[in-house]
Tab-separated table of C-alpha atoms in Angstrom:
chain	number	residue	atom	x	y	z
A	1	UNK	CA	0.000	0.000	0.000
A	2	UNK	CA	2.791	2.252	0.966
A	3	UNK	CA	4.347	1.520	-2.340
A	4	UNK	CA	1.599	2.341	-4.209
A	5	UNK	CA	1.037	5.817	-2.836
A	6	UNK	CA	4.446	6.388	-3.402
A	7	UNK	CA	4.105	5.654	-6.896
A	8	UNK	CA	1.661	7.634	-7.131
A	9	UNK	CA	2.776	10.541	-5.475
A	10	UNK	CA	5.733	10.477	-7.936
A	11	UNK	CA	3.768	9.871	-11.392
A	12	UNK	CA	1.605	13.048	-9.780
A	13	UNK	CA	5.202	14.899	-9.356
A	14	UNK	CA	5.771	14.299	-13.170
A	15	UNK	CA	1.917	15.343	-14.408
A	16	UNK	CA	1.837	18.837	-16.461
A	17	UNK	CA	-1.717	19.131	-16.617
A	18	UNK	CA	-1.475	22.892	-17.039
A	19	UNK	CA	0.293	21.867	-20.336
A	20	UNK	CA	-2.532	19.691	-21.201
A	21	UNK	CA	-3.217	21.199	-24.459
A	22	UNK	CA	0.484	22.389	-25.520
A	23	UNK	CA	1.218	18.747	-25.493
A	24	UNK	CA	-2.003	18.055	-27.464
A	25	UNK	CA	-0.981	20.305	-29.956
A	26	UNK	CA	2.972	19.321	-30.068
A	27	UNK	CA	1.485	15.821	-30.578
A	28	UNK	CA	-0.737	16.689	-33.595
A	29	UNK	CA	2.150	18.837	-34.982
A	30	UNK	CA	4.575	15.760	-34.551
A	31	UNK	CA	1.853	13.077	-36.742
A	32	UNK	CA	1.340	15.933	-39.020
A	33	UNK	CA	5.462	16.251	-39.519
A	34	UNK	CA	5.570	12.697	-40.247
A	35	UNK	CA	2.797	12.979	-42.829
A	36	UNK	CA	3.567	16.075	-44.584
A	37	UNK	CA	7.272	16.951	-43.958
A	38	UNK	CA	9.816	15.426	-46.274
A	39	UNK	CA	12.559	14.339	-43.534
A	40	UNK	CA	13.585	11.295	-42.074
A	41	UNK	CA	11.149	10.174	-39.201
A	42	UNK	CA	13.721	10.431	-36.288
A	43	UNK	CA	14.582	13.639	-37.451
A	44	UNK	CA	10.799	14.693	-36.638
A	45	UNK	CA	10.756	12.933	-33.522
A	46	UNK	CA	13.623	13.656	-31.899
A	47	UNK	CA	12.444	17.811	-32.862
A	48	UNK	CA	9.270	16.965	-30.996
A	49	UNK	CA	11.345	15.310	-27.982
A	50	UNK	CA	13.053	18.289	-27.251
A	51	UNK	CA	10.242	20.821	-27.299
A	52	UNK	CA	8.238	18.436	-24.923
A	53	UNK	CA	11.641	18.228	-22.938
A	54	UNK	CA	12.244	21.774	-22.743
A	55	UNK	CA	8.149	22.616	-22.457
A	56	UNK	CA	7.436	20.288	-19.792
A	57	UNK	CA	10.740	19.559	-17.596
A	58	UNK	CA	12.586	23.136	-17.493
A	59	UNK	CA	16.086	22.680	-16.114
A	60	UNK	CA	18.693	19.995	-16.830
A	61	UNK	CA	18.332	17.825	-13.962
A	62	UNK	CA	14.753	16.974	-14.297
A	63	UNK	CA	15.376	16.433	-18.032
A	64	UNK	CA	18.339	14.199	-17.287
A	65	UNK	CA	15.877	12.137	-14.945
A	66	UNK	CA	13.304	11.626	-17.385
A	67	UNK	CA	15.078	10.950	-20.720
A	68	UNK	CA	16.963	8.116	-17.767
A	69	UNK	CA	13.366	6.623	-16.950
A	70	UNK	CA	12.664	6.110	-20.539
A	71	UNK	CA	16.345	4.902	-21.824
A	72	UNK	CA	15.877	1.343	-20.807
A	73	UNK	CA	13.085	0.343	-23.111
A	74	UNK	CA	13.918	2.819	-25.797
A	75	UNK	CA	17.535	1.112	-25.466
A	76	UNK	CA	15.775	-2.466	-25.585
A	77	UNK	CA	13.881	-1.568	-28.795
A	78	UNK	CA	16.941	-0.332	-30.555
A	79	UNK	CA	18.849	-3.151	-29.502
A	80	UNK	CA	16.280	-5.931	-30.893
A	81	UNK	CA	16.251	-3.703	-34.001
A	82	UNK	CA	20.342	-3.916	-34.286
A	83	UNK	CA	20.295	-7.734	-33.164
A	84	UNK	CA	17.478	-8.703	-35.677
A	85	UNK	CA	19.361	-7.015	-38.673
A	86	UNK	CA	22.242	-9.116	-37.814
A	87	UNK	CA	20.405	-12.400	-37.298
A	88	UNK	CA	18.697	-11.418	-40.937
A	89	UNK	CA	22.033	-10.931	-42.455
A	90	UNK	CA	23.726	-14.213	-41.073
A	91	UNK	CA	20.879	-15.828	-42.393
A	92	UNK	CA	20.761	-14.487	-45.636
A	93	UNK	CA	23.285	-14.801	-48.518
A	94	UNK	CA	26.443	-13.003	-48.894
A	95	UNK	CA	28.727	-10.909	-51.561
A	96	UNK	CA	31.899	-11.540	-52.713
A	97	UNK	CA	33.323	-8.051	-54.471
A	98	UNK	CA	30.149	-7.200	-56.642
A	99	UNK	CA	28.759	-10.868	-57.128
A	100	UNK	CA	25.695	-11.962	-54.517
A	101	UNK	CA	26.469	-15.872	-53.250
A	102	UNK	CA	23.414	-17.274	-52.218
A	103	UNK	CA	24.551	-19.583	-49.894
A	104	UNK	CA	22.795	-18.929	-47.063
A	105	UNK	CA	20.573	-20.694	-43.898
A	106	UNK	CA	17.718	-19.317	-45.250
A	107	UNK	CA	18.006	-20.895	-48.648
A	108	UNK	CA	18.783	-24.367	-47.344
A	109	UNK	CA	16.250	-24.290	-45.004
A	110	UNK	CA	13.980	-23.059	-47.928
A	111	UNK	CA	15.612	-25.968	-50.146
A	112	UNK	CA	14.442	-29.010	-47.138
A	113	UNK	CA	10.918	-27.174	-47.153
A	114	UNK	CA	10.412	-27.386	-50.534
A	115	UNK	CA	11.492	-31.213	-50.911
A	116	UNK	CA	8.852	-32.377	-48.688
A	117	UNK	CA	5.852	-29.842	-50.096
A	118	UNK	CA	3.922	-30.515	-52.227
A	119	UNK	CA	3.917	-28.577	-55.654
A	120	UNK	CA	0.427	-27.673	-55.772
A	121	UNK	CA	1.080	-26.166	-51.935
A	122	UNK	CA	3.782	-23.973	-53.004
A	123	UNK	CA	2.365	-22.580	-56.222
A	124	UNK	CA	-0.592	-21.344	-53.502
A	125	UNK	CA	1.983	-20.554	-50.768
A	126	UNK	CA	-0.095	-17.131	-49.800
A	127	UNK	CA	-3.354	-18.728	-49.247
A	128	UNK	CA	-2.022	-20.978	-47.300
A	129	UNK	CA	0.118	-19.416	-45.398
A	130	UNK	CA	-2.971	-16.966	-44.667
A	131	UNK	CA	-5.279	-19.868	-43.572
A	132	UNK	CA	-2.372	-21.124	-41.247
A	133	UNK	CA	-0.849	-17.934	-39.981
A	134	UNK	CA	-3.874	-18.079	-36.847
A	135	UNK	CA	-2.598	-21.410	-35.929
A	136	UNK	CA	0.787	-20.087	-36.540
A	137	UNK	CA	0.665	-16.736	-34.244
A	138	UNK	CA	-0.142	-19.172	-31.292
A	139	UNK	CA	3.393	-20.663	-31.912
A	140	UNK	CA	5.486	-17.928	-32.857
A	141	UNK	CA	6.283	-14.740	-31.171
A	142	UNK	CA	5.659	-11.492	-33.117
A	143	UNK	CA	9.090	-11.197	-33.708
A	144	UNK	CA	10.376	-14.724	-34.451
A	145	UNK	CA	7.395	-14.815	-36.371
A	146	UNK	CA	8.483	-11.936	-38.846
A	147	UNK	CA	12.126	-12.184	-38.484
A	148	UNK	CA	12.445	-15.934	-38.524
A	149	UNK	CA	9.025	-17.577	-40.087
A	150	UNK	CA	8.653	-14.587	-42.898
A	151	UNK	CA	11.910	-14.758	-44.688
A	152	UNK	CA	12.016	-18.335	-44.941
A	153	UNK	CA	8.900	-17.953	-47.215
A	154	UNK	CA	9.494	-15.905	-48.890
A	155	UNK	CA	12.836	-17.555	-49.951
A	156	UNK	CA	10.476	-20.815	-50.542
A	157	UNK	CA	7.889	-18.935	-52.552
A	158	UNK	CA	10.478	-17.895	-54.748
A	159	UNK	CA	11.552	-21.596	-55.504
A	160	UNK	CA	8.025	-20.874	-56.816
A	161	UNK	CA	7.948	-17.855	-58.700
A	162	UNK	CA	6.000	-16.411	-55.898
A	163	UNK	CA	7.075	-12.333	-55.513
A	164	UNK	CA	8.094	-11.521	-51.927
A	165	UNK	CA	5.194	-9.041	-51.808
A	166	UNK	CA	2.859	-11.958	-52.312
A	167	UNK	CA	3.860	-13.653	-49.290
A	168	UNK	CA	5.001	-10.804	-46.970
A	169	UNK	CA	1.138	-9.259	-47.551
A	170	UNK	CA	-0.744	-12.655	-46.750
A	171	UNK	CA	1.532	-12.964	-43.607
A	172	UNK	CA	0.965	-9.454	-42.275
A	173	UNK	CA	-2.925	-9.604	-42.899
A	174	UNK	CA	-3.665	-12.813	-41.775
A	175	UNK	CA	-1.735	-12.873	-38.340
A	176	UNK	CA	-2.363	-9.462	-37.402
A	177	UNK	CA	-5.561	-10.422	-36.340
A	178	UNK	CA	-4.361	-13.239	-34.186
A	179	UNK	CA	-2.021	-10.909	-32.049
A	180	UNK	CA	-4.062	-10.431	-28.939
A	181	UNK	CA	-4.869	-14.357	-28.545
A	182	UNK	CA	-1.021	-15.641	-29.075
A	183	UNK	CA	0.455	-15.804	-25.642
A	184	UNK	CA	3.625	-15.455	-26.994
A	185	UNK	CA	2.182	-11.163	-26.816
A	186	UNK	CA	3.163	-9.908	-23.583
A	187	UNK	CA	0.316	-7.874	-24.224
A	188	UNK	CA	-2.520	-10.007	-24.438
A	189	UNK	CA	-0.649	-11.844	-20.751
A	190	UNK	CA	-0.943	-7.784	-19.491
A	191	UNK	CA	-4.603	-7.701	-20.661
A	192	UNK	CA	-6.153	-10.906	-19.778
A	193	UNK	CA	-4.353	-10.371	-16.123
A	194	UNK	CA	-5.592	-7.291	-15.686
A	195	UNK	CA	-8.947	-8.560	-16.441
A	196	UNK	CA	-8.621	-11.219	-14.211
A	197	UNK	CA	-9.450	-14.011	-16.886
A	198	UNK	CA	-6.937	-17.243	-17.780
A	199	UNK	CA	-5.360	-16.925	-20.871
A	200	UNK	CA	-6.633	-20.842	-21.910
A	201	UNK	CA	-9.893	-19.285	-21.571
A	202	UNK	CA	-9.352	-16.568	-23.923
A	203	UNK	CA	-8.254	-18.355	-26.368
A	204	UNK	CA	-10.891	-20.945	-26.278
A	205	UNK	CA	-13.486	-18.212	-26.480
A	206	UNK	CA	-11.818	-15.796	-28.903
A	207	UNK	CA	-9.726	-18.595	-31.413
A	208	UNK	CA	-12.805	-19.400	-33.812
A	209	UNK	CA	-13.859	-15.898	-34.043
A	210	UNK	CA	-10.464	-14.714	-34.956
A	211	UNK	CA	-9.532	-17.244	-37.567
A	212	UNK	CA	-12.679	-16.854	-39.153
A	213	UNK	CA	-12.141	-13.053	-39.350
A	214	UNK	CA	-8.979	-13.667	-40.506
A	215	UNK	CA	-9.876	-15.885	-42.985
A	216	UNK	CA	-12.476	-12.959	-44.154
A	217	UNK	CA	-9.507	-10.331	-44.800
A	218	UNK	CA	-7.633	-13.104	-46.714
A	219	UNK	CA	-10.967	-13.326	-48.877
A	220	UNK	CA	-10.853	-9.506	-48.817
A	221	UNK	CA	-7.504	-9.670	-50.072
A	222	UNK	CA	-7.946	-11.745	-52.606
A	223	UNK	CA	-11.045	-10.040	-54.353
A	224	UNK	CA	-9.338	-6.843	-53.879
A	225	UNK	CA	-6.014	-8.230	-55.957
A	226	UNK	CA	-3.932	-7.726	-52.999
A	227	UNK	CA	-3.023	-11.056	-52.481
A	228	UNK	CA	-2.494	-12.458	-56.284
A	229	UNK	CA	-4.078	-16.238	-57.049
């Protein structure tokens, strides 16, 4: 209890409600940068860090505080950013000079796959990749899921003559609707907790309803010509 009110006490210490609608405005004026201004996105960000900085936390102590609070996850995001790019590139092929040597992980993994599946499964890889990906997203993380499931294949679709696009598109449409029942989302562990229902239950309830939405966007997708027959 103590701990709480101290908590409390010290988010209330960091409050600027008197700045309620600066910081409205410095937020519209940030999404509108990012729409309308032709420089890089950090560029517009890190613009709209300082003016809250300087707007909200005068003095360099206070500003040294907060930007400390925040480092850790901003620090953890950057970091899985940097560690994904290199498990990507280890995984992928290489370049001697000016010639690319595909001889990677990725394309012998894509190599096995494709000597077990059938033909008439990887000519259709999209489809059904987007009737799996539910089933899928209850396996996979969101990030092994894109950085480990996606660019295998997409290096099998090729084997294929399947574009990238093809495969990236039914992969993104079709599991984005299964992200708040994987419990592999530490968000949908934060949600159903703070609900106070089990996660088995959650999924039991919410699984059929999902995959048949998703299945309804893949259908979407497909009479729309996103996703290519």
């Amino acid at each position: 209890m103590v701990v709480d009110e101290a908590q409390q006490a010290k988010a209330n210490e960091l409050a600027r409600p008197k700045l309620f609608a600066f910081n409205v405005v410095l937020t519209l004026a940030v999404i509108l940068g990012l729409v309308f201004i032709d420089l890089p996105s950090y560029v517009v960000f890190m613009v709209g860090c300082a003016l809250a900085l300087f707007a909200n936390y005068p003095g360099s102590k206070m500003q040294s505080a907060i930007i400390k609070s925040h480092a850790g996850p901003a620090m953890m995001m950057a970091s899985t950013l940097v560690a994904a790019a290199m498990l990507l590139g280890i995984l992928s092929g290489y370049t001697v000079g000016d010639a690319y040597v595909n001889n990677s992980v990725m394309y012998y993994m894509a190599t096995l796959l494709t000597s077990i599946m059938p033909d008439f499964v990887g000519y259709h890889l999209p489809i059904v990749i987007g009737i799996l990906s539910v089933p899928l997203a209850l396996a996979f993380c969101t990030d092994s899921y894109f950085y480990g499931v996606l660019p295998v294949m997409i290096t099998v679709g090729q084997q294929y003559g399947i574009e990238p696009i093809q495969v990236a598109i039914a992969m993104c449409v079709c599991r984005n609707c299964a992200t708040f029942i994987s419990p592999m989302v530490p968000a949908t562990l934060l949600g159903t907790g703070l609900a106070e229902v089990d996660i088995k239950d959650h999924i039991k309830a919410s699984f059929g309803w999902v995959w048949g939405f998703s299945l309804i966007c893949m259908i979407a997708a497909v009479l729309f010509g996103i996703i290519q027959l």
